[in-house]
Coordinates of C-alpha atoms and ligand atoms in Angstrom, one line a residue:
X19 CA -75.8 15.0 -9.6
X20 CA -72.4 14.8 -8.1
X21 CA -70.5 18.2 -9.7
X22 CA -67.0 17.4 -9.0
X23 CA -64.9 16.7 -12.0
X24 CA -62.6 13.4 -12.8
X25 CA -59.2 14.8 -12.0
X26 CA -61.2 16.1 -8.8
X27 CA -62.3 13.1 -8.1
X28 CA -59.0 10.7 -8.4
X29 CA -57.4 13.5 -6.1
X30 CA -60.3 12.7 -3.4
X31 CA -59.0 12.7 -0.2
X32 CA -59.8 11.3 3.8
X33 CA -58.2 12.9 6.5
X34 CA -55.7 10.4 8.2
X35 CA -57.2 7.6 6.8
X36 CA -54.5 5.2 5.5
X37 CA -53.6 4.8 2.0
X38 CA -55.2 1.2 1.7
X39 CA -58.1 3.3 0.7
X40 CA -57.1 4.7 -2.2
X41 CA -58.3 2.0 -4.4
X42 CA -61.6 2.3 -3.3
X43 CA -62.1 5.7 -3.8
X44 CA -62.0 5.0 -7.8
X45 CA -64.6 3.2 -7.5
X46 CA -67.6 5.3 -8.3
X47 CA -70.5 4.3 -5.7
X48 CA -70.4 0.6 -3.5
X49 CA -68.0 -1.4 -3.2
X50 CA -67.6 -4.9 -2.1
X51 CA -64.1 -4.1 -0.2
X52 CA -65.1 -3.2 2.9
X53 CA -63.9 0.2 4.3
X54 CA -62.9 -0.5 8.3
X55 CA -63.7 2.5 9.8
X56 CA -64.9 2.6 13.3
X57 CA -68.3 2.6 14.6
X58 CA -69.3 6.2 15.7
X59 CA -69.7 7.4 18.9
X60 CA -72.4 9.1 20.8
X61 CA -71.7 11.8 23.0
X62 CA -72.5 10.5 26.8
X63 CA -76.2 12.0 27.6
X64 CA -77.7 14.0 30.0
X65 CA -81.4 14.1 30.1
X66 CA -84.0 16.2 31.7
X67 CA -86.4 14.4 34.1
X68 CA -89.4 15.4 35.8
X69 CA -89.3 18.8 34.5
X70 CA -85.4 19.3 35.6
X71 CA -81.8 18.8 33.7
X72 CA -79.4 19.4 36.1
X73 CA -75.5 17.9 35.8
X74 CA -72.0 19.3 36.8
X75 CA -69.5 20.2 33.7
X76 CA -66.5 21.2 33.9
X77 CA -64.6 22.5 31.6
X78 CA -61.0 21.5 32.0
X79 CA -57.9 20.9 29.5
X80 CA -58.1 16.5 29.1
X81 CA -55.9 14.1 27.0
X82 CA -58.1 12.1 24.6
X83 CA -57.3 10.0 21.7
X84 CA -57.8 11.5 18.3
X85 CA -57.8 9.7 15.3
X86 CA -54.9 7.2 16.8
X87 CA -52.9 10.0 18.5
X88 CA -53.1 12.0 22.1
X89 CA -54.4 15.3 22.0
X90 CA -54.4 18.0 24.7
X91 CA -57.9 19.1 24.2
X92 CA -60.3 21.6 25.9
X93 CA -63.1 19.5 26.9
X94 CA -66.5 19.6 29.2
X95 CA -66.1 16.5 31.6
X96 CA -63.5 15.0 29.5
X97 CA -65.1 14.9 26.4
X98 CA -65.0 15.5 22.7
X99 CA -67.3 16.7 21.3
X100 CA -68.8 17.5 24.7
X101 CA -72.0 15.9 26.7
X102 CA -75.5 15.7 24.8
X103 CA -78.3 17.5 26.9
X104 CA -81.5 16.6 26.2
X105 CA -84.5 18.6 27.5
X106 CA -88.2 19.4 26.9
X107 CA -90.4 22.7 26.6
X108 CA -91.1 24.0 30.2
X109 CA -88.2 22.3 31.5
X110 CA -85.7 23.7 34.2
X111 CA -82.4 23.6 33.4
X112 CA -79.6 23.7 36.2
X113 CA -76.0 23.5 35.3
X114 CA -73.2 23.9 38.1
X115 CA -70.5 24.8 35.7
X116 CA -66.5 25.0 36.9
X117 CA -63.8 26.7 34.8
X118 CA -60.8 24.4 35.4
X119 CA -59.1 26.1 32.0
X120 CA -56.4 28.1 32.5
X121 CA -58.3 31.3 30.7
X122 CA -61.7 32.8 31.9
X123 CA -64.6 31.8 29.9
X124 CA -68.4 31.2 30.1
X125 CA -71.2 29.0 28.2
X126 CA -73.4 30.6 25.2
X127 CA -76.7 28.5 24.6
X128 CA -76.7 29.1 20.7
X129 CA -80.3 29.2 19.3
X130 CA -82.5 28.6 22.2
X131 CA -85.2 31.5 23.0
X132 CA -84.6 32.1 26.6
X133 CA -83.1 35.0 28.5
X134 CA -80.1 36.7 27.6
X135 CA -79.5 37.6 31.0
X136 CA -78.4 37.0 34.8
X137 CA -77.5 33.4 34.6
X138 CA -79.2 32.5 31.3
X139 CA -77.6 32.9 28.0
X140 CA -75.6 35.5 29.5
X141 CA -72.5 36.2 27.2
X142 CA -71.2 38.8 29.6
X143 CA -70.2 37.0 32.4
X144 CA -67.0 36.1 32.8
X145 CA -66.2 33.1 34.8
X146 CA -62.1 33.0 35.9
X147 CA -60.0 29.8 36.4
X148 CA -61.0 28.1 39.5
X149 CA -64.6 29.8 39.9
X150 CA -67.4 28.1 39.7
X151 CA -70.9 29.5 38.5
X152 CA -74.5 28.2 38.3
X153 CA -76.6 28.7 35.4
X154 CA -80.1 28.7 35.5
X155 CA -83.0 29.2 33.3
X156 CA -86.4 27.7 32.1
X157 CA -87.0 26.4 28.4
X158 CA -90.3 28.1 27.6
X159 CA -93.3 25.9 26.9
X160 CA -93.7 27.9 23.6
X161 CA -89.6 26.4 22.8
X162 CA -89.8 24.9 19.5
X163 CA -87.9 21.1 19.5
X164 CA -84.9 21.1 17.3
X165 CA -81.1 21.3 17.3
X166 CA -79.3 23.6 19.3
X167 CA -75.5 23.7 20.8
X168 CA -73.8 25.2 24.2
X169 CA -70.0 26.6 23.6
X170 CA -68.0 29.4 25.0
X171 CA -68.8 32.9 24.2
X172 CA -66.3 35.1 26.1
X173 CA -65.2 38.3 23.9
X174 CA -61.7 38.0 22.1
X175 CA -61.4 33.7 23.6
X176 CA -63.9 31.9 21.9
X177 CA -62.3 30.8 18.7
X178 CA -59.7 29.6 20.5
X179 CA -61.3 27.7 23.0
X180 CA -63.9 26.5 20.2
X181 CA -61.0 25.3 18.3
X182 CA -59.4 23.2 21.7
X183 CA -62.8 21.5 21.5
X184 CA -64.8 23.0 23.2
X185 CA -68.6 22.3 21.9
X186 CA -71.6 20.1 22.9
X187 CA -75.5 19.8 21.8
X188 CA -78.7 20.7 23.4
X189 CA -81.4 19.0 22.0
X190 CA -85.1 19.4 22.9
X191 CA -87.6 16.9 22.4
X192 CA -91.2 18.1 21.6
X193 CA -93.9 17.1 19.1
X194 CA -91.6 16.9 15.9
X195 CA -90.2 14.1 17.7
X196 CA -93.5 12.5 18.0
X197 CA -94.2 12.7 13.8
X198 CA -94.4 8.5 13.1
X199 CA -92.0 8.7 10.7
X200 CA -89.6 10.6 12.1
X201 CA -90.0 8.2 15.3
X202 CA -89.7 5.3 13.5
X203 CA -86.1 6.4 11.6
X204 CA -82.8 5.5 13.0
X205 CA -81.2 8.9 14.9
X206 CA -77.7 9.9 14.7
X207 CA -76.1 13.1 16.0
X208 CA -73.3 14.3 13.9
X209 CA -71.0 17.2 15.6
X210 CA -68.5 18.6 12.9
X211 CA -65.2 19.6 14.4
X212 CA -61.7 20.6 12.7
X213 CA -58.4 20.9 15.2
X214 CA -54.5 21.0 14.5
X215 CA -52.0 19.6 16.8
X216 CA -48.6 20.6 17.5
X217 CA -46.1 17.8 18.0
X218 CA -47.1 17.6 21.5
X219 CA -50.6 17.2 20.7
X220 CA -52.0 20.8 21.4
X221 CA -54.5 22.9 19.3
X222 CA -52.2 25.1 17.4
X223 CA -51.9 28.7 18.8
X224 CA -53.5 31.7 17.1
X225 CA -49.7 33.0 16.3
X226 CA -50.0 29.8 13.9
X227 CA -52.5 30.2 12.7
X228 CA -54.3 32.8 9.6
X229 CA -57.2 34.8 11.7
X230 CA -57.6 36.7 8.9
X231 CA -59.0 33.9 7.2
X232 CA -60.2 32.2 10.3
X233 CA -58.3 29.0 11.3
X234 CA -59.0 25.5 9.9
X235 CA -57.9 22.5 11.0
X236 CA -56.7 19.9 9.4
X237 CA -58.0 17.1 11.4
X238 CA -61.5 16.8 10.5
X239 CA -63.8 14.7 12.6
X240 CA -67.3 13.9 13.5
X241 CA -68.0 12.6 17.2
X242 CA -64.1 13.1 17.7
X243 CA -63.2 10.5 15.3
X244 CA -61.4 10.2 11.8
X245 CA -63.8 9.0 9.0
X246 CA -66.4 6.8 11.5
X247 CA -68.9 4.5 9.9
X248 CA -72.8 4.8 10.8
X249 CA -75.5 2.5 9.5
X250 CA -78.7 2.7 7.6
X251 CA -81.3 0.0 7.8
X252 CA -82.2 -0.7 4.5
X253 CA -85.6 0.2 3.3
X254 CA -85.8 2.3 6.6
X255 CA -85.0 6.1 7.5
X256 CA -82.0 7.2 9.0
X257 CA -82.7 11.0 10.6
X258 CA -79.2 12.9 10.5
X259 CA -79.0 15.8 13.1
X260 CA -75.6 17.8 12.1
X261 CA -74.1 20.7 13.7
X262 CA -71.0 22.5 12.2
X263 CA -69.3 23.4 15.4
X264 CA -66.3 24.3 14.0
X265 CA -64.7 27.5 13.9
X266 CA -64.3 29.0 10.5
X267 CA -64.8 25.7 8.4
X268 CA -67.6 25.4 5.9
X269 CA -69.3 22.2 5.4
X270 CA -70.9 20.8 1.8
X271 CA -72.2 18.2 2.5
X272 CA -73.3 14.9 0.3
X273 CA -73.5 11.3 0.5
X274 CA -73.1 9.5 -2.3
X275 CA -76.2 8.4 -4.5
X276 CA -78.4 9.3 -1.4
X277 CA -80.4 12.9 -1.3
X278 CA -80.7 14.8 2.1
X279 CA -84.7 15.3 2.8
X280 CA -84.2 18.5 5.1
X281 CA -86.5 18.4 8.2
X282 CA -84.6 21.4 10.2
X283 CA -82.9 24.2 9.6
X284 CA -80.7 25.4 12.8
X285 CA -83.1 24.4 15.3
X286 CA -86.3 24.8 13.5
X287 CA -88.8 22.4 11.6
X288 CA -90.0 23.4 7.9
X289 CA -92.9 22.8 6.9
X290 CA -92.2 19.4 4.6
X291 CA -88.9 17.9 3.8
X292 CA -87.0 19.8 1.3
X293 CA -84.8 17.1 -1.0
X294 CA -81.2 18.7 -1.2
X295 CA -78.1 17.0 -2.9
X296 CA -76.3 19.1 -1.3
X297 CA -76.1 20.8 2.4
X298 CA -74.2 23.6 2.9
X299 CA -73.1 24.3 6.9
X300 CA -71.3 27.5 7.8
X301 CA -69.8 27.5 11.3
X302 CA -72.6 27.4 14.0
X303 CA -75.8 26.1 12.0
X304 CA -77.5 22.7 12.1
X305 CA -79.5 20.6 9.9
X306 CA -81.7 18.0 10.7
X307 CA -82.4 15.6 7.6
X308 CA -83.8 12.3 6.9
X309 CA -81.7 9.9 4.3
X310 CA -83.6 7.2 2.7
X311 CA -82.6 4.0 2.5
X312 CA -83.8 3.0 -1.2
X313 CA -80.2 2.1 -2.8
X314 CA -78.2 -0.9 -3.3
X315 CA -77.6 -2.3 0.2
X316 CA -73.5 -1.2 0.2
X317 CA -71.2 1.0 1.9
X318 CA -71.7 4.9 1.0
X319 CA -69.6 8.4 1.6
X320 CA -70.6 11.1 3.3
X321 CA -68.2 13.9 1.7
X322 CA -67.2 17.2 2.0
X323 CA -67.3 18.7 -1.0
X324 CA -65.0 22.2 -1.9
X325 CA -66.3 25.3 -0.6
X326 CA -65.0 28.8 -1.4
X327 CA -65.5 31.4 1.0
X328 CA -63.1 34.1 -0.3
X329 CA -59.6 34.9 0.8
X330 CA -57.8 37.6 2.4
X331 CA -55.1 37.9 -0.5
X332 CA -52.1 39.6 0.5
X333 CA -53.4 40.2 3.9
X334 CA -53.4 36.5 5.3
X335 CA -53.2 34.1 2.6
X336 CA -53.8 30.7 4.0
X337 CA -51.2 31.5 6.8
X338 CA -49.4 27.9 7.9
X339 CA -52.4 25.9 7.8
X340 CA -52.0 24.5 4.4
X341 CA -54.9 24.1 2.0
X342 CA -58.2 24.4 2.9
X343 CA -61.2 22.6 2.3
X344 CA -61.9 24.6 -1.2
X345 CA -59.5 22.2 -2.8
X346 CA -60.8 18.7 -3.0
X347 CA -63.6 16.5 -1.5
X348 CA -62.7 14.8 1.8
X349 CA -64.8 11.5 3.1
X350 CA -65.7 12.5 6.7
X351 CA -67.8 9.1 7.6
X352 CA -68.9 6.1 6.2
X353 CA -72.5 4.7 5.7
X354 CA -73.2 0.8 5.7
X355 CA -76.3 -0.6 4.9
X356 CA -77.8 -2.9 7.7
X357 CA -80.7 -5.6 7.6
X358 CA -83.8 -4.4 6.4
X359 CA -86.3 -2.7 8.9
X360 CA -90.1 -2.6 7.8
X361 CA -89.9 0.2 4.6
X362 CA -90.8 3.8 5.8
X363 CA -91.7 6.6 3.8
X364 CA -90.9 10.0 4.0
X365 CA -93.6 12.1 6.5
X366 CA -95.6 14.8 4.3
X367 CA -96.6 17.7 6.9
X368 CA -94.4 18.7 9.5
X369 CA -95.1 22.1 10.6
X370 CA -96.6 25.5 9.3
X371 CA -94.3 28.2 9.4
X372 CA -96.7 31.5 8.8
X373 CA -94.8 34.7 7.9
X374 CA -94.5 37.7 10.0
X375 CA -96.0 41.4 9.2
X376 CA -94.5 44.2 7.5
X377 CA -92.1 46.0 9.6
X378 CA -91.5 49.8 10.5
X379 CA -87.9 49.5 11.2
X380 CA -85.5 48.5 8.8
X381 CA -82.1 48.7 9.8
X382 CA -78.4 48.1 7.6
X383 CA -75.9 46.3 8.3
X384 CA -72.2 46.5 6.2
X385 CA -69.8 43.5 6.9
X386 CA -66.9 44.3 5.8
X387 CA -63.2 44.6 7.3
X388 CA -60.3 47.5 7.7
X389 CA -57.8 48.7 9.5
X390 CA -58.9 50.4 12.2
X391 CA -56.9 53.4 14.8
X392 CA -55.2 51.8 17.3
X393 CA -56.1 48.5 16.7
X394 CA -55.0 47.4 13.0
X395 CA -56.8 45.2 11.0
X396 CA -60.1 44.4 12.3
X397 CA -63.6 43.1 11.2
X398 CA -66.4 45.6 11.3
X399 CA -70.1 46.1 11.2
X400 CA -70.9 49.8 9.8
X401 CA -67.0 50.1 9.6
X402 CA -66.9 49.6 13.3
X403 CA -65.2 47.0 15.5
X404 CA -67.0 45.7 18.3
X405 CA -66.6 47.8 21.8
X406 CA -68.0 45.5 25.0
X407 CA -69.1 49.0 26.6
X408 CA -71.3 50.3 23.7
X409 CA -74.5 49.6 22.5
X410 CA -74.9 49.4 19.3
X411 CA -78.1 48.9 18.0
X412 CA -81.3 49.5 20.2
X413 CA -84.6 47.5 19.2
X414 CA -87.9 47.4 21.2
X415 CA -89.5 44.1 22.5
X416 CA -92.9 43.4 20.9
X417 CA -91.4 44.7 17.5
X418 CA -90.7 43.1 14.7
X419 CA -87.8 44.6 12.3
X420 CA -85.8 44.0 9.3
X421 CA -82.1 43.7 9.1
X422 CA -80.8 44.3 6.0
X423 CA -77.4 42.8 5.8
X424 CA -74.7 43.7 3.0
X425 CA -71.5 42.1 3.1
X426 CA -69.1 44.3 1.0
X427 CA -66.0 42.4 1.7
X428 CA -63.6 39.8 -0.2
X429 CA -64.7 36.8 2.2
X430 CA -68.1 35.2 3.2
X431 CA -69.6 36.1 6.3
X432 CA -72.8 33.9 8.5
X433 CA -74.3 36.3 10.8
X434 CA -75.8 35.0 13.8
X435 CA -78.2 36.5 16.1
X436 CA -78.8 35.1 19.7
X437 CA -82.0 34.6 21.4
X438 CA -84.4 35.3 18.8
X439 CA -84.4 33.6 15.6
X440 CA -85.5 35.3 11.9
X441 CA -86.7 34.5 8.2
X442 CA -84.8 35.1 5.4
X443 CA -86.6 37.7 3.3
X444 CA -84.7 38.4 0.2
X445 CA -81.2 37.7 -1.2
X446 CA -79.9 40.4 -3.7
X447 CA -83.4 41.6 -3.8
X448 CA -84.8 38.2 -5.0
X449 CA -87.7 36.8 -2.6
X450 CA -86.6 33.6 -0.7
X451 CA -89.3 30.9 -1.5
X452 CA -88.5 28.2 1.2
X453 CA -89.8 29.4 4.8
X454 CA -88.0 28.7 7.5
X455 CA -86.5 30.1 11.2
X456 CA -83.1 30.3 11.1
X457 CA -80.3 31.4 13.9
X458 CA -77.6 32.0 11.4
X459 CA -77.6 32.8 7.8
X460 CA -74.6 33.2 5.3
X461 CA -74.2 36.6 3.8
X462 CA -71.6 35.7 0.6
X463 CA -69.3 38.7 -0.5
X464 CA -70.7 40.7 -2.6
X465 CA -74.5 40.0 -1.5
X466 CA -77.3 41.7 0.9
X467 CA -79.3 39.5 2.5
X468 CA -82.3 40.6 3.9
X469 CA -84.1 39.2 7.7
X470 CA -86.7 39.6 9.6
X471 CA -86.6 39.2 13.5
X472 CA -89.3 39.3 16.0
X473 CA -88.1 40.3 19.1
X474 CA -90.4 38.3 21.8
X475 CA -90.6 37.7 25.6
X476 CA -87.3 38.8 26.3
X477 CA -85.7 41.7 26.9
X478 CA -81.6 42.5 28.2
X479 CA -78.3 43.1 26.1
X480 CA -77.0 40.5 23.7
X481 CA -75.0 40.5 20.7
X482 CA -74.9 39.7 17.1
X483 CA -71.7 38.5 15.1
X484 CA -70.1 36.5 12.3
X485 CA -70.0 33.0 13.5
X486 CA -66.6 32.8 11.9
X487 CA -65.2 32.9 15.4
X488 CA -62.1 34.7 14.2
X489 CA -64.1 37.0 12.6
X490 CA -65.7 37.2 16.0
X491 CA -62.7 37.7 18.1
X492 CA -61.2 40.4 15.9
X493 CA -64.3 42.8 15.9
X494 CA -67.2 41.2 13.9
X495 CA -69.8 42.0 16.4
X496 CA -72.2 44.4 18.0
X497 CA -74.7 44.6 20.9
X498 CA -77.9 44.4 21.1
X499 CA -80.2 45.8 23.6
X500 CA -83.8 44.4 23.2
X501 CA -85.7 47.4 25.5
X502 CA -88.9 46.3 27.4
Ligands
C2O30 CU1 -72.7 30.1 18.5 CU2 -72.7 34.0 19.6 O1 -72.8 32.0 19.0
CU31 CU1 -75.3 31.9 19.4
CU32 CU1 -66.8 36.6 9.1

């Protein structure tokens, strides 16, 4: 049940919501005052047709409104969070991409199992203000459906340009989609994003900002807006897809008297809905989750619950951004009750994940962070900082290997991987139960995780890193050459 304490919970707070709330939030549950909060928006869509998704973005600094006020933004076409693209395995995908920023940057297609090369999910090119650059790839037939993101990936930029807003979801369809129940529920996207404005209404800079920790903003929104409302039809399913696509912010997740049946993990089906009270989201995963309509017909939060992921101490404290979200539980969006649909239950069977053979190789990983010659305090793997001209770890395609990943450090760490994804193994030596694929996994301080990767049908340099961007920027991250 819900964990957080009274005091806690009289101190609950919404992010820029006026104070005329205040009296509902004692209320434990429904209530009959309504809360006017805005219906959400969807991101404007770009779909794949006859085997091809093709579209123009442009990433270019645009005023939108946030939350009431103007914001100088970094946005694709305009928007925030950016366009939807939808595709389908064996699809082409064709993107004429322009950098009208004022910085070079490039796009990272986080969690899909294409190539990390020539203009693919290619996180070494580097695309200067004014160019222009076509990307092109193919989604493999053997692609599973799920949840997946584009952002910039551009060595020592991409927190930065993360935080301006830069962020959008890549969906693809497949048979998942096609499981009755999961047809029949209600879809919503959900894209997670924290900024902080100056007076003028741009992102704070990094000066302002506590790397160290990795910056948090303290505007939280979902689709771009302030506490939006979303409905449920009652007796139905409503199927959640969420992507954390902020920069350092953690995300625990829970809607009030309503569990989370968990379909997805990052872009992946389980095998059977898993019920969770509670969904934890470091920076850069997704879940997919089905909410059942089988309460009081009412108004319900979806909250954000405390989160502790360490601290630097005396060597960044929590800079100028104020408190974080470790402090108290914050409504992010509001859920309403609508007419009644015919009643759905839950599907049983979704997929069958099998689990993958013994490997030769394993390899260690130490996350940790230091101060480092010639570059001062940086984050390291293997008490290195990341160098764009070495390689640092060499696997061969075909193989399968596991990573064993110990995070000695004072703060928590996700580790991502691009291109292929992995199972969890073990944590502290104890077996994980649930199986699942997984792009990104949380190492906590103080804990070795262990993986397992299959590295299939392509080869070419890429990189793993902590999907704390920061964390990112300042070191956190090696390459990877996958040899054919
Ligand atoms: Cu979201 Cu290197 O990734
Ligand atoms: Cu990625
Ligand atoms: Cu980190």
């Amino acid at each position: 049940m819900v964990k957080f304490n009274r005091r806690q919970f009289i101190s609950l707070s919404t992010v820029g919501v006026g104070a005329a709330l205040v009296g509902n939030w004692l209320r434990r549950g429904t209530s009959s005052q309504l809360v006017t909060s805005r219906a959400i928006n969807s991101q404007p869509l770009y779909k794949s047709s006859n085997g091809l998704l093709e579209l123009d973005l442009e990433a270019r600094e645009h005023p939108v409104n946030l939350s009431g006020k103007k914001a100088h933004l970094l946005t694709y076409n305009g928007q925030i969070p950016a366009p939807r693209l939808e595709a389908q395995p064996g699809d082409k995908v064709r993107i004429h991409f322009t950098n009208n920023l004022s910085q070079p940057t490039n796009l990272h297609y986080h969690g899909l199992h294409i190539s990390p090369t020539g203009s693919a999910d290619n996180v070494f090119l580097r695309i200067n203000p004014g160019e222009k650059f076509n990307y092109e790839f193919d989604i493999a037939q053997t692609q599973p459906a799920g949840t997946f993101w584009y952002h910039p990936h551009l060595h020592g930029l991409v927190a930065e340009q993360l935080f301006g807003g830069l962020a959008g979801l890549f969906i693809v369809r497949g048979k998942e989609d096609e499981i009755p129940e999961i047809k029949a529920a209600k879809e919503e996207f959900l894209v997670l994003q924290d900024f902080s404005l100056d007076e003028r209404g741009r992102p704070l800079s990094s000066m302002h900002m506590s790397l160290m920790m990795g910056r948090e903003g303290d505007l939280i929104t979902v689709n771009g807006q302030v506490n939006p409302s979303f409905s449920l039809p009652a007796e139905g399913l409503l199927r959640l897809r969420i992507l954390n696509a902020s920069t350092s912010r953690f995300y625990r997740l829970m809607i009030e008297k309503h569990s989370f049946y968990q379909i997805a993990t990052d872009g992946n089906t389980l095998n059977e809905p898993i019920e969770v009270r509670e969904l934890l989201l470091t920076p850069g995963q997704r879940a997919d989750v089905l909410v059942k309509a089988d309460n009081q017909p009412g108004q319900y939060r979806l909250l954000n619950l405390p989160y502790d992921r360490g601290n630097m101490g005396m060597m960044g404290g929590r800079g100028m951004m104020g408190r974080n979200n470790r402090d108290v539980p914050k409504v992010l969006a509001t859920v309403n009750y609508e007419s009644a649909v015919e009643p759905l239950s839950l599907p049983t069977k979704l997929a069958s994940i099998s689990g993958l053979p013994e490997p030769l190789t394993v390899r260690r990983f130490e996350l940790n962070h230091g101060m480092t010659p010639g570059v001062g305090m940086a984050f390291l793997i293997n008490g290195e900082p990341y160098h764009s001209n070495l390689i640092h770890t060499q696997v061969q395609l075909d193989t399968v290997e596991d990573w064993e990943i110990t995070n000695t450090g004072i703060m928590d760490h996700p580790f991502h991987i691009h291109v292929n994804s992995f199972q969890i193994i073990s944590r502290n030596g104890q077996p994980e139960s649930l199986p699942a694929w997984r792009d990104t996994v949380l190492v906590r301080r103080g804990e070795t995780v262990r993986i397992r990767i299959p590295f299939r049908d392509f080869a070419g340099k890429t990189v793993y890193h902590c999907h704390i961007l920061d964390h990112e920027d300042l070191g956190m991250m090696g390459n990877l050459m996958i040899n054919a």
